Coordinates of N, CA and C in Angstrom, one line a residue:
Chain N
A212 N -18.1 5.0 4.4 CA -18.0 5.8 3.2 C -16.6 6.4 3.1
Q213 N -16.2 6.6 1.8 CA -14.9 7.1 1.6 C -14.8 8.6 1.9
K214 N -13.7 9.1 2.3 CA -13.5 10.5 2.5 C -12.0 10.8 2.4
V215 N -11.7 12.0 1.9 CA -10.4 12.4 1.8 C -10.3 13.9 2.4
T216 N -9.4 14.1 3.3 CA -9.3 15.4 3.9 C -7.9 16.0 3.6
Q217 N -7.9 17.2 3.1 CA -6.6 17.9 3.0 C -6.8 19.2 3.8
A218 N -6.2 19.2 4.9 CA -6.5 20.2 5.9 C -5.9 21.6 5.5
Q219 N -4.9 21.5 4.7 CA -4.3 22.8 4.3 C -5.0 23.3 3.0
T220 N -5.7 24.4 3.2 CA -6.3 25.0 2.0 C -5.3 25.7 1.1
E221 N -4.5 26.5 1.7 CA -3.5 27.2 0.9 C -2.2 27.2 1.6
I222 N -1.1 27.1 0.9 CA 0.2 27.2 1.4 C 1.1 28.1 0.6
S223 N 1.8 28.9 1.2 CA 2.8 29.8 0.4 C 4.2 29.5 1.0
V224 N 5.1 29.3 0.1 CA 6.5 29.1 0.5 C 7.4 29.9 -0.5
V225 N 8.6 30.1 -0.1 CA 9.5 30.8 -0.9 C 10.3 29.7 -1.6
E226 N 10.7 30.0 -2.9 CA 11.4 29.1 -3.7 C 12.6 28.5 -2.9
K227 N 12.8 27.2 -3.2 CA 13.9 26.4 -2.6 C 13.5 25.8 -1.2
E228 N 12.4 26.3 -0.6 CA 11.9 25.7 0.6 C 11.3 24.3 0.4
D229 N 11.3 23.5 1.4 CA 10.6 22.2 1.3 C 9.2 22.4 1.8
V230 N 8.3 21.7 1.2 CA 6.9 21.8 1.7 C 6.2 20.5 1.7
T231 N 5.4 20.2 2.7 CA 4.7 19.0 2.8 C 3.2 19.2 2.7
L232 N 2.5 18.5 1.9 CA 1.0 18.6 1.7 C 0.4 17.4 2.4
D233 N -0.5 17.6 3.3 CA -1.1 16.5 4.1 C -2.3 16.0 3.4
C234 N -2.5 14.7 3.6 CA -3.7 14.0 3.1 C -4.1 12.9 4.1
V235 N -5.3 12.9 4.5 CA -5.8 11.9 5.4 C -7.1 11.3 4.8
Y236 N -7.2 10.0 4.8 CA -8.3 9.4 4.2 C -9.1 8.5 5.1
E237 N -10.3 8.2 4.7 CA -11.1 7.2 5.4 C -11.7 6.2 4.4
T238 N -11.6 5.0 4.7 CA -12.2 3.9 3.9 C -12.4 2.7 4.8
R239 N -13.4 1.9 4.4 CA -13.7 0.7 5.1 C -13.0 -0.5 4.4
D240 N -12.6 -0.3 3.2 CA -12.0 -1.3 2.4 C -10.6 -1.6 2.9
T241 N -10.2 -2.8 2.7 CA -8.8 -3.2 3.1 C -7.9 -3.0 1.8
T242 N -8.5 -3.0 0.7 CA -7.8 -2.8 -0.6 C -8.3 -1.5 -1.2
Y243 N -7.4 -0.6 -1.4 CA -7.7 0.7 -2.0 C -6.5 1.3 -2.6
Y244 N -6.8 2.4 -3.3 CA -5.7 3.1 -4.0 C -5.7 4.6 -3.7
L245 N -4.6 5.1 -3.6 CA -4.4 6.5 -3.2 C -3.7 7.2 -4.4
F246 N -4.0 8.4 -4.7 CA -3.5 9.2 -5.8 C -3.1 10.6 -5.3
W247 N -2.2 11.2 -6.1 CA -2.0 12.6 -6.0 C -2.0 13.1 -7.4
Y248 N -2.7 14.2 -7.6 CA -2.8 14.9 -8.9 C -2.4 16.4 -8.7
K249 N -1.8 16.9 -9.7 CA -1.5 18.4 -9.7 C -2.4 19.0 -10.7
Q250 N -2.9 20.2 -10.4 CA -3.8 20.9 -11.3 C -3.2 22.3 -11.4
P251 N -2.4 22.6 -12.5 CA -1.9 23.9 -12.7 C -3.0 24.8 -13.2
P252 N -2.7 26.1 -13.3 CA -3.7 27.1 -13.7 C -4.4 26.7 -15.0
S253 N -3.8 25.9 -15.9 CA -4.5 25.5 -17.2 C -5.7 24.6 -16.9
G254 N -5.7 24.0 -15.8 CA -6.8 23.2 -15.4 C -6.7 21.7 -15.6
E255 N -5.7 21.3 -16.4 CA -5.6 19.8 -16.7 C -5.0 19.1 -15.5
L256 N -5.6 18.0 -15.1 CA -5.0 17.2 -14.0 C -3.8 16.5 -14.5
V257 N -2.8 16.6 -13.7 CA -1.5 15.9 -14.0 C -1.3 14.8 -12.9
F258 N -1.3 13.6 -13.4 CA -1.1 12.4 -12.5 C 0.3 12.4 -11.9
L259 N 0.4 12.3 -10.6 CA 1.7 12.3 -10.0 C 2.1 10.9 -9.5
I260 N 1.1 10.2 -8.8 CA 1.5 8.9 -8.2 C 0.2 8.2 -7.8
R261 N 0.3 6.9 -7.9 CA -0.7 5.9 -7.4 C 0.0 5.0 -6.4
R262 N -0.7 4.7 -5.3 CA -0.2 3.8 -4.4 C -1.3 2.9 -3.9
N263 N -1.0 1.6 -3.9 CA -2.1 0.7 -3.4 C -1.9 0.4 -1.9
S264 N -2.9 0.0 -1.3 CA -2.9 -0.1 0.2 C -2.0 -1.1 0.8
F265 N -1.5 -2.0 -0.1 CA -0.6 -3.0 0.4 C 0.9 -2.6 0.3
D266 N 1.1 -1.5 -0.3 CA 2.5 -1.0 -0.5 C 2.8 0.2 0.3
E267 N 3.4 0.0 1.5 CA 3.6 1.1 2.3 C 5.0 1.7 2.2
Q268 N 5.7 1.3 1.2 CA 7.0 1.8 0.9 C 6.9 3.3 0.5
N269 N 7.7 4.1 1.1 CA 7.8 5.5 0.7 C 8.4 5.6 -0.7
E270 N 8.0 6.5 -1.4 CA 8.5 6.7 -2.8 C 9.1 8.1 -3.0
I271 N 10.2 8.1 -3.8 CA 10.8 9.3 -4.1 C 10.9 9.4 -5.7
S272 N 10.6 10.5 -6.2 CA 10.7 10.7 -7.6 C 11.2 12.2 -7.8
G273 N 12.5 12.2 -8.0 CA 13.1 13.6 -8.2 C 12.9 14.4 -6.9
R274 N 12.3 15.5 -7.0 CA 12.1 16.4 -5.9 C 10.8 16.0 -5.1
Y275 N 10.1 15.1 -5.6 CA 8.8 14.6 -5.0 C 9.1 13.4 -4.1
S276 N 8.4 13.4 -3.0 CA 8.4 12.1 -2.2 C 7.0 12.0 -1.5
W277 N 6.7 10.7 -1.2 CA 5.4 10.4 -0.6 C 5.6 9.5 0.6
N278 N 4.9 9.8 1.6 CA 4.9 9.1 2.8 C 3.6 8.5 3.1
F279 N 3.5 7.2 3.0 CA 2.2 6.5 3.2 C 2.3 5.8 4.6
Q280 N 1.3 6.2 5.5 CA 1.3 5.6 6.8 C -0.2 5.1 7.0
K281 N -0.3 3.7 6.9 CA -1.6 3.1 7.1 C -2.1 3.3 8.5
S282 N -1.2 3.3 9.4 CA -1.6 3.4 10.9 C -2.3 4.7 11.2
T283 N -2.0 5.8 10.4 CA -2.6 7.0 10.6 C -3.5 7.5 9.5
S284 N -3.7 6.5 8.5 CA -4.5 6.8 7.3 C -4.0 8.1 6.6
S285 N -2.7 8.2 6.4 CA -2.2 9.4 5.8 C -1.3 9.1 4.6
F286 N -1.4 10.0 3.7 CA -0.6 9.8 2.5 C 0.0 11.2 2.1
N287 N 1.0 11.6 2.8 CA 1.5 13.0 2.6 C 2.5 13.1 1.5
F288 N 2.6 14.3 0.9 CA 3.4 14.6 -0.3 C 4.3 15.7 0.1
T289 N 5.6 15.5 -0.2 CA 6.6 16.5 0.1 C 7.3 16.9 -1.2
I290 N 7.4 18.2 -1.4 CA 8.2 18.7 -2.5 C 9.5 19.3 -1.9
T291 N 10.6 18.9 -2.3 CA 11.9 19.4 -1.8 C 12.4 20.4 -2.8
A292 N 13.0 21.5 -2.2 CA 13.5 22.6 -3.0 C 12.5 23.0 -4.0
S293 N 11.4 23.5 -3.5 CA 10.3 23.9 -4.3 C 10.7 25.0 -5.4
Q294 N 10.0 24.9 -6.5 CA 10.2 25.9 -7.6 C 8.9 26.6 -7.9
V295 N 9.0 27.7 -8.6 CA 7.8 28.5 -8.9 C 6.9 27.6 -9.8
V296 N 7.4 26.8 -10.6 CA 6.6 25.9 -11.5 C 5.8 24.9 -10.7
D297 N 6.1 24.7 -9.4 CA 5.3 23.8 -8.6 C 4.0 24.5 -8.1
S298 N 3.9 25.7 -8.4 CA 2.6 26.4 -8.0 C 1.4 25.8 -8.7
A299 N 0.5 25.3 -7.9 CA -0.7 24.7 -8.5 C -1.6 24.2 -7.3
V300 N -2.7 23.6 -7.7 CA -3.6 23.0 -6.7 C -3.3 21.5 -6.7
Y301 N -3.1 21.0 -5.6 CA -2.7 19.5 -5.5 C -3.9 18.8 -4.8
F302 N -4.3 17.7 -5.5 CA -5.4 16.9 -5.0 C -5.0 15.5 -4.6
C303 N -5.4 15.1 -3.5 CA -5.3 13.7 -3.1 C -6.6 13.0 -3.4
A304 N -6.5 11.8 -3.8 CA -7.8 11.1 -4.1 C -7.7 9.6 -3.7
L305 N -8.8 9.0 -3.5 CA -8.9 7.7 -3.0 C -9.9 6.9 -3.9
S306 N -9.5 5.7 -4.2 CA -10.4 4.8 -5.0 C -10.4 3.4 -4.3
E307 N -11.6 2.9 -4.1 CA -11.7 1.6 -3.5 C -11.6 0.5 -4.6
A308 N -10.8 -0.5 -4.3 CA -10.5 -1.5 -5.4 C -11.7 -2.2 -5.9
Q309 N -12.6 -2.5 -5.1 CA -13.8 -3.3 -5.5 C -14.5 -2.6 -6.7
N310 N -14.3 -1.3 -6.9 CA -15.0 -0.6 -7.9 C -14.2 -0.5 -9.1
Y311 N -13.0 -1.1 -9.2 CA -12.1 -1.0 -10.3 C -12.0 0.4 -10.9
G312 N -11.6 1.3 -10.1 CA -11.3 2.6 -10.7 C -12.5 3.6 -10.6
Q313 N -13.7 3.0 -10.2 CA -14.8 3.9 -10.1 C -14.8 4.5 -8.7
N314 N -15.7 5.4 -8.5 CA -15.8 6.0 -7.1 C -14.5 6.7 -6.7
F315 N -14.0 7.4 -7.5 CA -12.9 8.3 -7.1 C -13.4 9.3 -6.2
V316 N -12.8 9.5 -5.1 CA -13.1 10.6 -4.2 C -11.9 11.5 -4.1
F317 N -12.2 12.8 -4.4 CA -11.1 13.8 -4.3 C -11.1 14.5 -3.0
G318 N -10.0 14.9 -2.5 CA -9.9 15.8 -1.4 C -10.2 17.2 -1.9
P319 N -10.4 18.1 -1.0 CA -10.7 19.5 -1.4 C -9.6 20.3 -2.1
G320 N -8.4 19.7 -2.0 CA -7.2 20.3 -2.7 C -6.5 21.3 -1.8
T321 N -5.2 21.4 -2.1 CA -4.3 22.4 -1.4 C -3.7 23.3 -2.5
R322 N -3.9 24.6 -2.3 CA -3.3 25.5 -3.3 C -1.9 25.9 -2.8
L323 N -0.9 25.5 -3.6 CA 0.4 25.8 -3.3 C 0.9 27.0 -4.1
S324 N 1.4 28.0 -3.5 CA 2.1 29.1 -4.1 C 3.5 29.2 -3.8
V325 N 4.4 29.1 -4.8 CA 5.8 29.1 -4.5 C 6.3 30.5 -5.1
L326 N 6.8 31.3 -4.1 CA 7.2 32.7 -4.5 C 8.6 32.7 -4.8
P327 N 9.0 33.5 -5.8 CA 10.4 33.6 -6.2 C 11.2 34.4 -5.2
Chain G
G244 N 0.6 6.2 -23.4 CA -0.7 5.6 -23.7 C -1.8 6.2 -22.7
A245 N -3.0 5.8 -22.9 CA -4.1 6.2 -22.1 C -4.4 7.7 -22.1
V246 N -4.6 8.2 -23.3 CA -4.9 9.6 -23.5 C -6.3 9.8 -23.7
V247 N -6.8 10.8 -23.0 CA -8.2 11.2 -23.1 C -8.3 12.7 -23.5
S248 N -9.1 12.9 -24.5 CA -9.3 14.3 -25.0 C -10.7 14.8 -24.8
Q249 N -10.8 16.1 -24.8 CA -12.1 16.7 -24.6 C -12.3 17.8 -25.7
H250 N -13.5 17.9 -26.1 CA -13.7 19.0 -27.1 C -15.1 19.6 -26.9
P251 N -15.3 20.9 -26.8 CA -14.2 21.9 -27.0 C -13.5 22.1 -25.6
S252 N -12.4 22.8 -25.7 CA -11.7 23.1 -24.5 C -12.3 24.2 -23.7
W253 N -13.0 25.1 -24.4 CA -13.8 26.1 -23.8 C -15.0 26.5 -24.7
V254 N -16.0 26.9 -24.1 CA -17.2 27.3 -24.8 C -18.0 28.4 -24.1
I255 N -18.4 29.4 -24.8 CA -19.3 30.4 -24.2 C -20.6 30.3 -25.0
C256 N -21.7 30.3 -24.2 CA -23.0 30.2 -24.8 C -24.0 31.2 -24.1
K257 N -25.1 31.4 -24.8 CA -26.2 32.2 -24.2 C -27.1 31.3 -23.4
S258 N -27.7 32.0 -22.4 CA -28.6 31.3 -21.5 C -29.7 30.7 -22.3
G259 N -30.1 29.5 -22.0 CA -31.2 28.8 -22.7 C -30.8 27.9 -23.8
T260 N -29.5 28.0 -24.2 CA -29.0 27.1 -25.3 C -28.5 25.8 -24.7
S261 N -28.3 24.8 -25.6 CA -27.7 23.6 -25.1 C -26.3 23.5 -25.6
V262 N -25.4 22.8 -24.9 CA -24.0 22.7 -25.2 C -23.6 21.2 -25.1
K263 N -22.9 20.7 -26.1 CA -22.4 19.4 -26.0 C -20.9 19.3 -25.9
I264 N -20.5 18.5 -24.9 CA -19.0 18.3 -24.7 C -18.7 16.9 -25.0
E265 N -17.6 16.7 -25.8 CA -17.2 15.3 -26.1 C -16.0 14.9 -25.3
C266 N -16.0 13.6 -25.0 CA -14.9 13.1 -24.3 C -14.5 11.8 -25.1
R267 N -13.2 11.7 -25.5 CA -12.7 10.6 -26.3 C -11.5 10.0 -25.6
S268 N -11.5 8.6 -25.6 CA -10.3 7.9 -25.3 C -9.6 7.6 -26.6
L269 N -8.4 8.1 -26.7 CA -7.7 8.1 -28.0 C -6.9 6.8 -28.3
D270 N -6.5 6.1 -27.3 CA -5.6 5.0 -27.6 C -6.0 3.8 -26.8
F271 N -7.3 3.8 -26.2 CA -7.7 2.6 -25.5 C -9.3 2.6 -25.6
Q272 N -9.8 1.5 -25.3 CA -11.3 1.4 -25.2 C -11.7 1.6 -23.8
A273 N -12.6 2.5 -23.6 CA -13.0 2.9 -22.3 C -14.4 2.3 -22.0
T274 N -14.4 1.3 -21.2 CA -15.7 0.7 -20.8 C -16.5 1.6 -19.9
T275 N -15.8 2.4 -19.1 CA -16.4 3.3 -18.2 C -15.9 4.7 -18.4
M276 N -16.8 5.7 -18.4 CA -16.3 7.1 -18.4 C -17.1 7.8 -17.3
F277 N -16.4 8.9 -16.8 CA -16.9 9.6 -15.7 C -16.9 11.1 -16.1
W278 N -17.9 11.8 -15.5 CA -18.0 13.2 -15.7 C -17.9 13.9 -14.4
Y279 N -17.0 14.9 -14.3 CA -16.9 15.7 -13.1 C -17.2 17.1 -13.4
R280 N -17.5 17.8 -12.3 CA -17.7 19.2 -12.4 C -16.8 19.9 -11.3
Q281 N -16.2 21.0 -11.7 CA -15.4 21.7 -10.8 C -15.7 23.2 -10.8
F282 N -16.2 23.7 -9.7 CA -16.4 25.1 -9.6 C -15.1 25.8 -9.1
P283 N -15.0 27.1 -9.4 CA -13.7 27.8 -9.1 C -13.3 27.6 -7.6
K284 N -12.1 27.2 -7.5 CA -11.4 27.0 -6.2 C -12.1 25.9 -5.4
Q285 N -12.7 25.0 -6.1 CA -13.3 23.8 -5.4 C -12.7 22.5 -6.0
S286 N -13.1 21.5 -5.3 CA -12.6 20.2 -5.8 C -13.5 19.6 -6.9
L287 N -13.1 18.5 -7.4 CA -13.9 17.9 -8.4 C -15.0 17.1 -7.8
M288 N -16.2 17.2 -8.4 CA -17.3 16.5 -7.9 C -17.8 15.6 -9.0
L289 N -18.0 14.3 -8.7 CA -18.5 13.4 -9.7 C -19.9 13.7 -10.0
M290 N -20.2 13.8 -11.3 CA -21.6 14.0 -11.7 C -22.3 12.7 -12.0
A291 N -21.6 11.9 -12.8 CA -22.2 10.7 -13.3 C -21.1 9.7 -13.8
T292 N -21.5 8.5 -13.9 CA -20.7 7.4 -14.4 C -21.4 6.8 -15.6
S293 N -20.7 6.6 -16.7 CA -21.4 6.0 -17.8 C -20.6 4.7 -18.3
N294 N -21.4 3.7 -18.6 CA -20.8 2.5 -19.2 C -21.3 2.4 -20.6
E295 N -20.5 2.0 -21.5 CA -20.8 1.9 -22.9 C -22.1 1.1 -23.2
G296 N -23.0 1.7 -23.9 CA -24.2 1.0 -24.2 C -25.3 1.0 -23.2
S297 N -25.1 1.6 -22.1 CA -26.1 1.6 -21.0 C -26.3 3.0 -20.5
K298 N -27.4 3.1 -19.7 CA -27.7 4.5 -19.2 C -26.7 4.9 -18.1
A299 N -26.5 6.2 -18.0 CA -25.5 6.7 -17.1 C -26.1 6.6 -15.7
T300 N -25.2 6.5 -14.7 CA -25.6 6.5 -13.3 C -25.3 7.9 -12.7
Y301 N -26.3 8.6 -12.3 CA -26.0 10.0 -11.8 C -25.9 10.0 -10.3
E302 N -25.0 10.9 -9.9 CA -24.9 11.1 -8.5 C -26.1 11.9 -7.9
Q303 N -26.2 11.7 -6.6 CA -27.4 12.4 -6.0 C -27.3 13.9 -6.2
G304 N -28.4 14.5 -6.6 CA -28.4 15.9 -6.7 C -28.1 16.4 -8.1
V305 N -27.7 15.5 -9.0 CA -27.4 15.9 -10.4 C -28.7 15.6 -11.2
E306 N -29.1 16.6 -11.9 CA -30.4 16.5 -12.7 C -30.1 15.7 -14.0
K307 N -30.6 14.5 -14.2 CA -30.3 13.8 -15.4 C -31.0 14.3 -16.6
D308 N -32.0 15.1 -16.5 CA -32.7 15.7 -17.6 C -31.9 16.9 -18.1
K309 N -31.1 17.5 -17.2 CA -30.4 18.7 -17.6 C -29.0 18.3 -18.1
F310 N -28.4 17.3 -17.6 CA -27.1 16.9 -18.0 C -27.2 15.5 -18.6
L311 N -27.4 15.5 -20.0 CA -27.6 14.3 -20.7 C -26.3 13.7 -21.1
I312 N -26.1 12.4 -20.7 CA -24.9 11.7 -21.0 C -25.1 10.5 -21.9
N313 N -24.3 10.5 -23.0 CA -24.4 9.4 -23.9 C -23.1 8.7 -24.1
H314 N -23.0 7.4 -23.9 CA -21.8 6.7 -24.1 C -22.0 5.7 -25.2
A315 N -22.0 6.2 -26.4 CA -22.4 5.3 -27.5 C -21.4 4.4 -28.0
S316 N -20.1 4.6 -27.7 CA -19.1 3.7 -28.2 C -18.0 3.6 -27.1
L317 N -17.1 2.7 -27.3 CA -16.1 2.5 -26.3 C -15.0 3.6 -26.3
T318 N -15.1 4.5 -27.2 CA -14.1 5.6 -27.2 C -14.8 7.0 -27.1
L319 N -16.1 7.1 -27.0 CA -16.7 8.4 -27.0 C -17.9 8.5 -26.0
S320 N -17.8 9.5 -25.2 CA -18.9 9.8 -24.3 C -19.2 11.3 -24.5
T321 N -20.5 11.7 -24.5 CA -20.8 13.1 -24.6 C -21.7 13.5 -23.4
L322 N -21.5 14.8 -23.0 CA -22.3 15.4 -22.0 C -22.9 16.6 -22.6
T323 N -24.3 16.6 -22.6 CA -25.0 17.8 -23.1 C -25.7 18.5 -22.0
V324 N -25.3 19.8 -21.9 CA -25.9 20.6 -20.8 C -27.1 21.3 -21.5
T325 N -28.3 20.9 -21.2 CA -29.5 21.4 -21.8 C -30.0 22.7 -21.2
S326 N -30.5 23.6 -22.0 CA -31.0 24.9 -21.5 C -30.1 25.4 -20.4
A327 N -28.9 25.7 -20.8 CA -27.9 26.1 -19.9 C -28.2 27.5 -19.3
H328 N -27.9 27.6 -18.0 CA -28.0 28.9 -17.3 C -26.7 29.3 -16.7
P329 N -26.6 30.5 -16.3 CA -25.3 31.0 -15.7 C -24.7 30.1 -14.6
E330 N -25.6 29.6 -13.8 CA -25.1 28.7 -12.7 C -24.5 27.4 -13.2
D331 N -24.7 27.1 -14.5 CA -24.1 25.9 -15.0 C -22.6 26.2 -15.4
S332 N -22.3 27.4 -15.4 CA -20.9 27.8 -15.8 C -19.9 27.1 -14.8
S333 N -19.0 26.3 -15.4 CA -18.1 25.5 -14.6 C -17.1 24.9 -15.4
F334 N -16.2 24.2 -14.8 CA -15.1 23.4 -15.5 C -15.6 22.0 -15.5
Y335 N -15.8 21.4 -16.7 CA -16.2 20.0 -16.7 C -15.1 19.1 -17.2
I336 N -14.9 18.1 -16.4 CA -13.7 17.2 -16.7 C -14.3 15.8 -16.9
C337 N -13.8 15.1 -17.9 CA -14.2 13.7 -18.0 C -13.0 12.8 -17.7
S338 N -13.2 11.6 -17.4 CA -12.2 10.6 -17.3 C -12.6 9.3 -17.8
A339 N -11.7 8.4 -18.0 CA -12.1 7.1 -18.5 C -11.2 6.0 -17.9
S340 N -11.8 4.8 -17.8 CA -11.0 3.7 -17.3 C -11.3 2.5 -18.2
Y341 N -10.4 1.6 -18.3 CA -10.6 0.4 -19.1 C -10.6 -0.8 -18.2
D342 N -11.3 -1.8 -18.7 CA -11.6 -3.0 -17.9 C -10.5 -4.0 -18.0
R343 N -9.6 -4.0 -17.0 CA -8.5 -5.0 -16.9 C -8.5 -5.4 -15.4
P344 N -8.1 -6.5 -15.1 CA -8.0 -6.9 -13.6 C -7.2 -5.9 -12.8
S345 N -6.2 -5.3 -13.4 CA -5.4 -4.4 -12.6 C -5.8 -3.0 -12.7
T346 N -6.9 -2.8 -13.4 CA -7.3 -1.4 -13.5 C -7.7 -0.8 -12.2
D347 N -7.2 0.3 -11.9 CA -7.5 1.0 -10.7 C -7.3 2.5 -10.9
T348 N -7.2 2.9 -12.1 CA -6.9 4.3 -12.4 C -7.8 4.9 -13.4
Q349 N -8.2 6.1 -13.2 CA -8.9 6.9 -14.2 C -8.0 7.8 -14.9
Y350 N -8.2 7.9 -16.2 CA -7.4 8.8 -17.0 C -8.2 10.1 -17.4
F351 N -7.7 11.2 -17.0 CA -8.5 12.4 -17.1 C -8.2 13.2 -18.4
G352 N -9.3 13.8 -18.9 CA -9.2 14.7 -20.0 C -8.8 16.1 -19.5
P353 N -8.5 17.0 -20.5 CA -8.0 18.3 -20.1 C -9.0 19.2 -19.6
G354 N -10.3 18.9 -19.7 CA -11.4 19.7 -19.2 C -11.9 20.6 -20.2
T355 N -13.2 21.0 -20.0 CA -13.9 22.0 -20.8 C -14.4 23.1 -19.9
R356 N -14.1 24.3 -20.2 CA -14.6 25.4 -19.4 C -15.8 26.0 -20.1
L357 N -16.9 25.9 -19.4 CA -18.2 26.4 -19.9 C -18.6 27.7 -19.2
T358 N -18.9 28.7 -20.0 CA -19.4 30.0 -19.5 C -20.7 30.3 -20.2
V359 N -21.7 30.4 -19.3 CA -23.1 30.7 -19.8 C -23.4 32.2 -19.5
L360 N -23.7 32.9 -20.5 CA -23.9 34.4 -20.4 C -25.4 34.6 -20.0

């Protein structure tokens, strides 16, 4: 069965610090997709990244970067030089390819607070 | 592209009344729509999956008679919370996916906050 674990329930950092949000997943499929979403206080989910299981290249987008390690079933997310606007709940999610986008499993989320 | 809207964005109702929430895919045809529920400070929990023109598939523990889902067209799904009670107060989020070989993503609506008094 699929499972996503985000061990950090809440993190507080001071602005300009770097912060890494952990995500560990479980799946029996060899083909799957991993996602990160941001949920600001407004509630709307903001899509950040999608990664398929065959692409282990790390990705950088501005201040955001992602480290995908199949060997440890982890897909960690790092924010560099954090800003107050980064304060939100961040969800990691897993989807197994055979279901074509169905059966999204979300992790419990990590609440990030960036203090000025 | 791939925009999903929900209406209303928030609703307050009295206990015992029914509330309908609409989920629309604005610029694509959604063969599958999903309904999630999110309690405060918790993660999203899938309630049901609906395919256009067929009955919804409910997750274990979700009362199908209480949460009526209709997916009448490729761009619209509705969730009706019947005889709502305070414990039904939650944030309801829909998402949609379209049927392409490379499809692996759900597109999420902005959510509807339901408060039952």
